[in-house]
Amino acid sequence: MTNDSGILSYGAYLPRRRLQRKSIAAANSWFAPGLRGLAKGERAMANWDEDAVTMAVEAARDCLAGLPSPGVEQLILASTTHPYDDRQNSAIVANAIHLPSSLRVLDVTGSQRAGTSALIGALDGSGRSLLTAAEHRLAKAGSPQEMHFGDGAAALLVGSGKPIARLIGSHSETVDFVHQFRSSERAHDYAWEERWIRDEGYLKIVPAALAALFKATGVAPAAVTQFCLPCTLPRVVPGVAKRAGIAESAVRDNLAAVCGDTGAAHPLLMLAHALAQAKAGDLIAVAAFGQGCDALLFEVTEAIAALPARGGVDAALARRKEESNYLRFLAFNDHIMLERGMRAEADKGTPLTTLFRNRDMITGLIGGRCRNCGTLQYPRGRYCVNPKCNALDSQDDQAFSDTRAKVMSYTGDVLTYSADPPAYYGMIEFDGGGRMMADFTDFDEGKVEVGLPMRMMFRIKEHDAARGFVRYFWKAAPI
Amino acid sequence: MATGIRDKVAILGMGCSKFGERWDRNAEDLMVEAFEECLQDAGVERNQIEAAWFGTAIEEQHVGKSGVPLAMTLRLPYIPVTRVENYCATGTEAFRGAVYAVASGAVDIALALGVEKLKDTGYGGLPQRGRGGLNNMYWANISAPGSFAQLAAAYRAKHRVDPKDLKRAMAHISVKSHDNGSLNPKAHLRNKITEDDVMNAPMIADPLGLYDCCGVSDGSACAIVTTPDIARGLGKKDLVSVKAVQLAVSNGQEVQFGEWDGSYFATTRVAAGRAYKEAGIADPRKRISMFDVHDCFSVTELVTMEDLGISQEGKAIGDVLDGFYDASGKIPCQIDGGLKCFGHPIGASGLRMIYEMYLQLNGRAGERQRPDPVLGMTHNLGGFPSQNVSAITIVGRHGA
């Protein structure tokens, strides 16, 4: 680790819907009356067309905003909910954000520490890494996890450059303390008693890791200005801080009330949140718990003031729509046997040869710009679409994913199959030219109009349940 | 120099099955029903047919691919049979093939038959079908009503129309078509409806409610065409001849390029212009006696009246509400009930429209008969507003 390396940028993403915890309790307290005590605040809830890959893409885009040449040499996606066990999830993210094929990618998983462990590795290694961490967490209906969990993603660009935060040091403790687990054959976590997790887990393992960190770095714990530790158990984080010697005022809000615990992404989400509010000289400690503990200590630099404005956690929190329909949450997570109708039976197979040939067009939303006449077009044809041009093979790559658009025409369709009817879609026109018939997402029913400004978001286009394949594409969302 | 097909081809006979939910009939039965009527009307034997065009679009629902199902079903004598598909304009495409075969002099007598058996899916609306591996990956997950509903959004924005006014005009279109369809024994839907019925119907794709959408039906229609001389030789008088058949097909400009605004059919404007030229019609609003247009949805009919050059751009709402297109109006539109009441068995619809023009021109339209029609025009549209096939046919009294 040199003086000119560390965290260069950060980004965050939260799904727009926020499930009200009182709605979860209202539906389930007949069976689990204890949930009433947790029925405060709201949790981020992935839309039906979001998963760890799509959320990682959005966090990565936020992280790279305003950085014209981020120079990413490695892309990492940390998650315990990767949609694919065997297909490099981070490669999908790389294609979506137009990283070159000369790139190292890595999917990191297996623990709530996946995000922090990947961060330590990225900071340790050579070259620039874009670290994304994302979770779409599943929990059984009526479980405390359903209350505590949230869906979301964070991204950090790390490596050499002008760091906004330098790593002072890190320490990892690895202890096979199984407070919860999920085997590869199960969809949901199995958790042990919270009092044991608190007393023997968090309150013993995390302070030990922090003590080792402070000893190794020679930094006094009391000097820490921000302390990020995800934990959904009550009173644990102040207890850890106290044992570690960190001032209570440094303990950061864990976003439980407004977002929920986003698993492997959460320590990085809290770090991104801290960075957005940090000033030069701040000392940020980040810890993550899970079969041990990762602890990292950062010093914020003067460069933080020069980082181009980005959305970060605050913008992600502000982009919000209250959801009180618990059944919709269950349906989005495939937890109820919903009658989806015959139109849902259509074969959603993906010819992989076709997808590969057209991966830039589909995964990257890349069309063309005609060298001859300048016309932007999507998709790119062999002949330019401008009738006054029609030149052959005259187009250079033109990515539309970061181009704003406006609605030209639209409808809300209750006939076509949608996991969240009515399906809204329509013709959009990109600023500067180019248009497409796009599915809309994250819209408010009845609030779509001709002329409405839109931006493109990377989403699930189809779930092919027959083969277990997820196909991604871009959709237009109101800005 | 091409001279077009005006008056080069005469309709010798036509047939049309009863349209509807024909639960007890296969596609083959419907084909025979239309063909038997057509043969009798034409006064020829099947062995006199020298070539055939067979239109069907969603063949996987019923007869399967190729010209074989037509030849097998009608026991055609080893003649060339060409199966055509061109979205929902398939019926007119079949007609065009037969007409061109006769006009070219290649054959004396040709058959066009279209059929669709849609009601074997188990659900309402058009059957879902694939759009191709790549298209499925990027096109919005649209339905037919959803693609046409967007016309309304773009039309409202362009012409600054109050949504209620547009919806009221759309309602009038459906009410008028049901009035007409109620008089047609071959129509699927024969009930009369009110504007309030339309306005209050369940939403399908905003702003199209249930009664803004055409029915979904089984049906078949066919035509036998020949030269005017041969028709006269077979004893036909008061010939109905083909004045024009024109097609325009989207090339991507609407969906990819910057000029089209989503509120009209660029193809229809082109095809109509060519058809009027081919038919020698300078002022269609004065000369066309009646229309059957592709009213798959009420809003489609509304904007089509502008695209055909009958209503001025942005003024169709006024013409519609003034009753200009009613049965009692200046130029009746959908005098047979249209797609609205016939439903839209895709391969058959274009031929069904021509069938009504043919009946009217022969004075055989029963209660629906217009006084003394001279020229009838059909408009048969396939696809979506942003990329489509627009087919126009003008038929009329021979020599008119």
XYZ file of C-alpha atoms in Angstrom, chain A residues 7-471:
465
model
C -10.343 4.310 -2.079
C -10.751 6.504 -5.163
C -14.516 6.691 -5.395
C -17.709 5.209 -4.016
C -21.256 4.534 -5.156
C -24.456 3.059 -3.812
C -27.772 1.737 -4.971
C -31.003 0.826 -3.223
C -34.157 -0.510 -4.829
C -36.840 2.133 -4.879
C -39.535 0.242 -3.038
C -39.443 0.337 0.767
C -41.540 -2.322 2.400
C -43.156 -1.049 5.565
C -42.288 -3.333 8.473
C -45.701 -2.775 9.980
C -47.127 -4.415 6.853
C -44.962 -7.471 7.441
C -46.106 -7.598 11.072
C -49.759 -7.070 10.180
C -49.651 -10.064 7.850
C -47.656 -12.374 10.104
C -48.254 -11.518 13.736
C -51.161 -13.996 13.951
C -48.453 -16.623 13.767
C -45.419 -14.776 15.061
C -46.634 -12.130 17.508
C -43.035 -11.258 18.361
C -42.765 -9.496 15.012
C -44.863 -6.632 16.380
C -41.854 -5.477 18.330
C -39.860 -5.150 15.110
C -42.589 -3.350 13.187
C -40.795 -0.027 12.891
C -39.384 1.667 9.843
C -38.941 0.206 6.394
C -36.665 -2.028 4.395
C -35.397 -1.755 0.831
C -37.173 -4.269 -1.385
C -35.861 -5.309 -4.767
C -38.242 -4.853 -7.655
C -39.210 -8.096 -9.407
C -36.630 -7.319 -12.087
C -33.690 -6.724 -9.748
C -31.045 -9.031 -8.352
C -27.495 -8.798 -7.052
C -26.133 -8.349 -10.590
C -28.485 -5.530 -11.595
C -27.976 -3.707 -8.292
C -24.208 -4.093 -8.584
C -24.378 -2.510 -12.039
C -26.275 0.494 -10.685
C -23.890 0.932 -7.739
C -20.928 0.632 -10.138
C -22.414 3.302 -12.428
C -22.845 5.599 -9.429
C -19.271 4.911 -8.360
C -17.807 5.669 -11.796
C -19.968 8.764 -12.409
C -17.854 11.725 -13.416
C -14.687 9.635 -13.780
C -13.901 9.702 -17.491
C -11.165 7.059 -17.399
C -11.483 4.965 -14.256
C -8.872 2.484 -15.528
C -10.497 -0.557 -13.968
C -8.249 -3.616 -14.161
C -10.260 -5.875 -11.902
C -13.969 -6.121 -11.203
C -15.235 -7.923 -8.121
C -18.806 -8.761 -7.191
C -19.202 -9.789 -3.557
C -22.533 -11.307 -2.593
C -24.127 -14.306 -0.936
C -26.977 -14.086 -3.433
C -25.252 -14.213 -6.798
C -27.890 -15.245 -9.328
C -25.469 -17.714 -10.898
C -23.396 -20.392 -9.169
C -21.547 -21.155 -12.391
C -21.421 -18.186 -14.708
C -19.209 -15.316 -13.687
C -21.671 -12.811 -12.271
C -19.079 -10.045 -12.314
C -18.565 -10.637 -16.038
C -22.185 -9.602 -16.619
C -21.573 -6.431 -14.627
C -18.394 -5.773 -16.620
C -20.226 -6.109 -19.928
C -23.040 -3.841 -18.750
C -20.686 -1.039 -17.748
C -18.532 -1.446 -20.872
C -15.306 -2.593 -19.250
C -12.849 -4.011 -21.790
C -12.370 -7.771 -22.105
C -8.803 -7.399 -20.880
C -9.935 -7.509 -17.267
C -9.696 -9.686 -14.171
C -13.022 -10.541 -12.569
C -13.860 -12.281 -9.351
C -17.044 -13.346 -7.605
C -16.578 -13.432 -3.832
C -19.153 -15.156 -1.661
C -19.751 -17.437 1.283
C -20.028 -15.018 4.194
C -21.460 -11.745 5.403
C -17.816 -10.680 5.279
C -17.575 -11.247 1.507
C -17.622 -7.492 0.846
C -14.993 -6.497 3.391
C -12.765 -9.482 2.664
C -12.865 -8.592 -1.019
C -12.051 -4.979 -0.128
C -8.994 -6.020 1.876
C -7.883 -8.179 -1.029
C -8.411 -5.401 -3.559
C -6.502 -2.890 -1.423
C -3.718 -5.422 -0.954
C -3.373 -6.222 -4.626
C -1.954 -4.358 -7.551
C -3.928 -2.415 -10.110
C -7.249 -0.692 -9.918
C -10.233 -2.671 -8.762
C -13.883 -1.849 -8.960
C -15.389 -3.662 -6.009
C -19.150 -4.133 -6.068
C -21.148 -5.804 -3.337
C -24.847 -6.509 -3.694
C -27.518 -8.611 -2.106
C -31.047 -9.622 -2.885
C -31.720 -11.388 0.401
C -34.410 -13.993 0.815
C -36.045 -14.805 4.131
C -38.892 -17.035 5.159
C -42.265 -15.399 5.603
C -42.770 -14.366 9.192
C -39.116 -14.667 10.165
C -37.186 -11.935 11.984
C -34.776 -11.930 9.011
C -37.594 -10.803 6.770
C -37.855 -7.733 9.007
C -34.124 -7.110 9.329
C -32.911 -7.741 5.804
C -32.780 -5.229 2.998
C -31.728 -5.335 -0.622
C -29.040 -3.071 -1.997
C -25.563 -2.581 -3.359
C -22.409 -0.544 -2.895
C -19.352 -0.019 -5.026
C -15.833 1.219 -4.362
C -13.109 2.038 -6.819
C -9.776 1.227 -5.168
C -6.137 1.338 -6.229
C -3.577 3.955 -7.100
C -4.529 7.495 -8.012
C -5.713 10.306 -5.793
C -7.356 8.412 -2.955
C -10.191 10.018 -1.049
C -9.378 7.611 1.788
C -6.151 5.739 2.493
C -6.112 2.387 4.192
C -4.135 2.672 7.403
C -4.437 -0.997 8.150
C -6.700 -3.997 8.348
C -7.052 -7.075 10.475
C -9.063 -10.235 10.036
C -10.106 -12.781 12.615
C -11.446 -16.071 11.322
C -13.562 -18.068 13.769
C -16.065 -20.701 12.642
C -18.789 -19.146 14.764
C -21.989 -20.188 13.020
C -24.611 -17.628 13.978
C -26.504 -18.387 10.797
C -25.976 -20.498 7.716
C -27.485 -21.320 4.367
C -26.372 -24.463 2.608
C -26.204 -24.494 -1.165
C -29.337 -26.616 -1.296
C -31.460 -24.152 0.674
C -32.994 -20.824 -0.206
C -33.142 -19.400 3.307
C -30.884 -18.791 6.287
C -31.085 -20.800 9.477
C -30.202 -18.731 12.560
C -29.280 -19.501 16.179
C -30.427 -17.644 19.282
C -29.788 -13.909 19.192
C -28.535 -13.651 22.807
C -25.737 -16.112 22.060
C -24.859 -14.321 18.824
C -24.640 -11.064 20.739
C -22.695 -12.242 23.787
C -20.349 -14.858 22.331
C -20.243 -13.519 18.782
C -20.303 -9.772 18.227
C -19.236 -8.683 21.699
C -16.213 -10.997 21.801
C -15.013 -11.452 18.217
C -15.414 -7.894 16.891
C -13.670 -6.100 19.796
C -10.800 -8.572 19.507
C -10.383 -7.834 15.820
C -10.546 -4.088 16.425
C -8.007 -4.326 19.230
C -5.607 -6.126 16.914
C -6.237 -3.483 14.236
C -5.505 -0.576 16.574
C -2.447 -2.301 17.949
C -1.046 -2.988 14.491
C -1.712 0.533 13.212
C -0.792 2.376 16.366
C -3.946 4.452 16.108
C -5.796 5.255 19.298
C -9.381 3.919 19.152
C -10.668 7.186 20.530
C -9.353 8.949 17.431
C -11.857 7.127 15.202
C -14.440 9.611 13.935
C -16.747 7.165 12.139
C -17.379 3.553 13.046
C -19.312 1.357 10.588
C -20.520 -2.009 11.855
C -23.602 -3.665 10.407
C -25.680 -5.430 13.033
C -29.402 -5.819 13.422
C -29.345 -6.837 17.079
C -30.264 -4.100 19.541
C -27.557 -2.342 21.591
C -24.732 -4.449 20.149
C -22.873 -1.788 18.167
C -22.561 0.695 21.067
C -21.423 -2.257 23.190
C -18.743 -3.196 20.678
C -17.628 0.436 20.398
C -17.369 0.726 24.135
C -15.319 -2.441 24.453
C -13.078 -1.335 21.599
C -12.573 2.125 23.033
C -14.310 3.916 20.166
C -16.309 7.004 21.115
C -20.059 6.481 21.118
C -20.412 9.591 18.974
C -18.424 7.876 16.231
C -20.913 5.024 15.878
C -22.718 5.416 12.587
C -26.358 4.731 12.012
C -26.604 1.266 10.474
C -29.561 2.296 8.247
C -31.738 -0.372 9.858
C -34.709 1.983 10.049
C -34.605 3.100 6.434
C -33.030 0.278 4.453
C -32.386 -2.893 6.433
C -29.246 -5.000 6.494
C -27.994 -5.595 2.975
C -25.731 -8.461 3.997
C -22.325 -8.614 2.370
C -22.977 -5.193 0.819
C -23.834 -3.503 4.075
C -20.407 -2.631 5.502
C -19.497 -1.088 2.161
C -22.830 0.714 1.983
C -22.171 2.162 5.437
C -18.643 3.088 4.360
C -19.956 4.812 1.230
C -22.427 6.665 3.440
C -19.638 7.700 5.810
C -17.427 8.866 2.929
C -20.215 11.060 1.577
C -20.239 12.955 4.870
C -16.530 12.771 5.686
C -13.926 15.490 5.653
C -10.168 15.331 5.301
C -8.519 13.851 8.378
C -11.473 11.744 9.463
C -10.637 8.234 10.616
C -13.182 5.647 9.522
C -13.229 2.177 11.030
C -15.251 -0.493 9.242
C -15.965 -3.916 10.685
C -17.942 -6.842 9.400
C -19.010 -9.929 11.302
C -19.419 -13.465 9.991
C -17.317 -16.508 10.854
C -14.935 -14.042 12.409
C -14.455 -10.377 11.702
C -12.810 -8.072 9.171
C -11.709 -4.705 10.502
C -10.372 -1.874 8.361
C -9.163 1.604 9.243
C -9.145 4.478 6.732
C -7.940 8.035 6.836
C -9.915 10.465 4.694
C -7.736 12.708 2.507
C -7.992 16.213 1.053
C -8.937 14.617 -2.300
C -12.439 13.917 -1.029
C -13.393 17.531 -1.688
C -12.455 17.159 -5.358
C -14.465 14.006 -6.015
C -17.209 14.808 -8.559
C -20.678 14.839 -7.040
C -22.406 11.470 -7.002
C -25.642 10.061 -5.689
C -24.296 7.755 -3.037
C -26.437 6.451 -0.221
C -28.350 9.691 0.306
C -29.653 9.784 -3.265
C -30.440 6.077 -3.059
C -32.430 6.649 0.124
C -34.214 9.654 -1.354
C -35.323 7.674 -4.409
C -38.086 5.983 -2.502
C -41.576 4.611 -2.857
C -43.453 3.244 0.109
C -44.700 -0.305 -0.273
C -47.333 -1.571 2.100
C -48.493 -4.559 0.074
C -46.770 -7.489 1.756
C -48.255 -9.934 -0.757
C -46.489 -8.114 -3.562
C -43.217 -8.609 -1.682
C -43.943 -12.323 -1.342
C -44.834 -12.581 -5.027
C -41.702 -10.727 -6.156
C -39.635 -13.191 -4.154
C -41.577 -16.183 -5.457
C -42.822 -17.054 -1.981
C -46.432 -17.621 -2.940
C -47.990 -19.730 -5.656
C -49.528 -16.867 -7.600
C -51.846 -17.617 -10.522
C -49.858 -15.855 -13.201
C -52.090 -16.821 -16.104
C -51.432 -18.639 -19.345
C -49.543 -15.747 -20.851
C -46.831 -16.365 -18.275
C -46.279 -19.816 -19.770
C -44.547 -18.518 -22.880
C -41.128 -20.071 -23.425
C -38.508 -17.570 -22.326
C -35.521 -19.489 -23.640
C -32.389 -17.592 -24.571
C -30.322 -18.743 -27.538
C -26.838 -18.337 -26.065
C -25.227 -18.051 -29.486
C -27.498 -15.090 -30.284
C -26.842 -13.519 -26.915
C -23.087 -13.845 -27.352
C -23.052 -12.348 -30.849
C -25.125 -9.442 -29.603
C -23.767 -9.105 -26.071
C -22.708 -5.479 -26.500
C -26.100 -4.548 -27.916
C -28.049 -6.415 -25.239
C -25.921 -6.301 -22.107
C -24.180 -3.029 -22.953
C -27.019 -1.169 -24.713
C -24.586 -0.259 -27.453
C -25.957 0.972 -30.747
C -24.323 2.964 -33.476
C -23.278 6.436 -34.536
C -22.936 6.847 -38.285
C -19.535 8.243 -39.300
C -21.096 9.446 -42.511
C -24.106 11.425 -41.267
C -23.828 11.380 -37.463
C -27.180 9.638 -36.919
C -27.475 7.781 -33.603
C -29.396 4.527 -33.814
C -30.351 1.531 -31.748
C -29.949 -1.218 -32.541
C -27.186 -0.821 -35.052
C -28.000 -2.172 -38.500
C -25.507 -2.865 -41.249
C -27.023 0.064 -43.151
C -27.494 3.457 -41.521
C -31.199 4.116 -40.840
C -31.119 7.704 -42.117
C -32.851 7.422 -45.514
C -30.610 10.151 -46.914
C -27.534 8.140 -45.903
C -28.070 4.356 -45.762
C -24.295 3.923 -45.672
C -22.989 0.373 -45.225
C -21.007 -0.530 -42.101
C -20.565 3.143 -41.290
C -21.310 3.061 -37.565
C -19.093 3.302 -34.525
C -20.162 1.996 -31.134
C -22.511 4.309 -29.307
C -23.517 3.395 -25.768
C -26.994 4.597 -24.831
C -26.999 3.405 -21.233
C -25.918 6.747 -19.798
C -27.954 8.868 -22.206
C -31.104 10.483 -20.928
C -34.295 9.986 -22.908
C -37.856 11.261 -23.123
C -41.110 9.349 -23.457
C -42.588 9.658 -26.981
C -45.515 7.317 -26.464
C -46.508 4.897 -23.743
C -49.191 2.678 -22.329
C -50.004 0.777 -19.170
C -50.884 -2.722 -20.335
C -52.834 -5.236 -18.257
C -53.074 -7.842 -21.018
C -49.439 -8.718 -21.550
C -47.792 -10.779 -18.810
C -45.952 -8.809 -16.195
C -44.821 -9.800 -12.725
C -46.102 -6.382 -11.642
C -48.992 -5.302 -13.841
C -49.799 -3.077 -15.533
C -46.735 -3.361 -17.732
C -45.662 0.123 -18.697
C -43.628 0.534 -21.842
C -43.322 2.862 -24.749
C -41.202 4.541 -27.334
C -38.448 6.672 -25.886
C -36.193 9.073 -27.710
C -32.648 9.596 -26.482
C -31.308 13.105 -26.132
C -29.228 13.612 -29.262
C -31.045 10.945 -31.250
C -31.800 7.265 -31.276
C -34.952 5.679 -29.965
C -36.280 2.377 -28.800
C -39.428 0.611 -27.673
C -38.489 0.135 -24.051
C -39.973 -1.553 -21.036
C -40.359 0.906 -18.177
C -39.468 0.145 -14.583
C -39.717 1.950 -11.233
C -42.564 4.094 -12.571
C -45.599 5.398 -10.771
C -48.804 4.172 -12.331
C -50.704 7.070 -13.848
C -47.722 9.430 -13.656
C -46.151 8.576 -17.017
C -46.665 11.187 -19.725
C -45.310 12.037 -23.152
C -42.149 14.075 -22.608
C -41.307 12.539 -19.209
C -37.504 12.420 -18.780
C -36.131 8.894 -18.376
C -32.840 7.203 -17.676
C -31.773 3.696 -18.494
C -31.378 1.055 -15.807
C -29.965 -2.455 -16.040
C -32.667 -4.973 -15.151
C -33.871 -8.521 -15.499
C -35.761 -8.882 -18.757
C -36.862 -12.482 -18.318
C -36.634 -15.262 -15.773
C -36.492 -18.503 -17.733
C -37.842 -20.737 -14.976
C -37.709 -23.847 -17.160
C -33.927 -23.616 -17.478
C -32.968 -21.393 -14.568
C -31.560 -18.681 -16.813
C -31.820 -14.972 -16.051
C -31.711 -12.691 -19.062
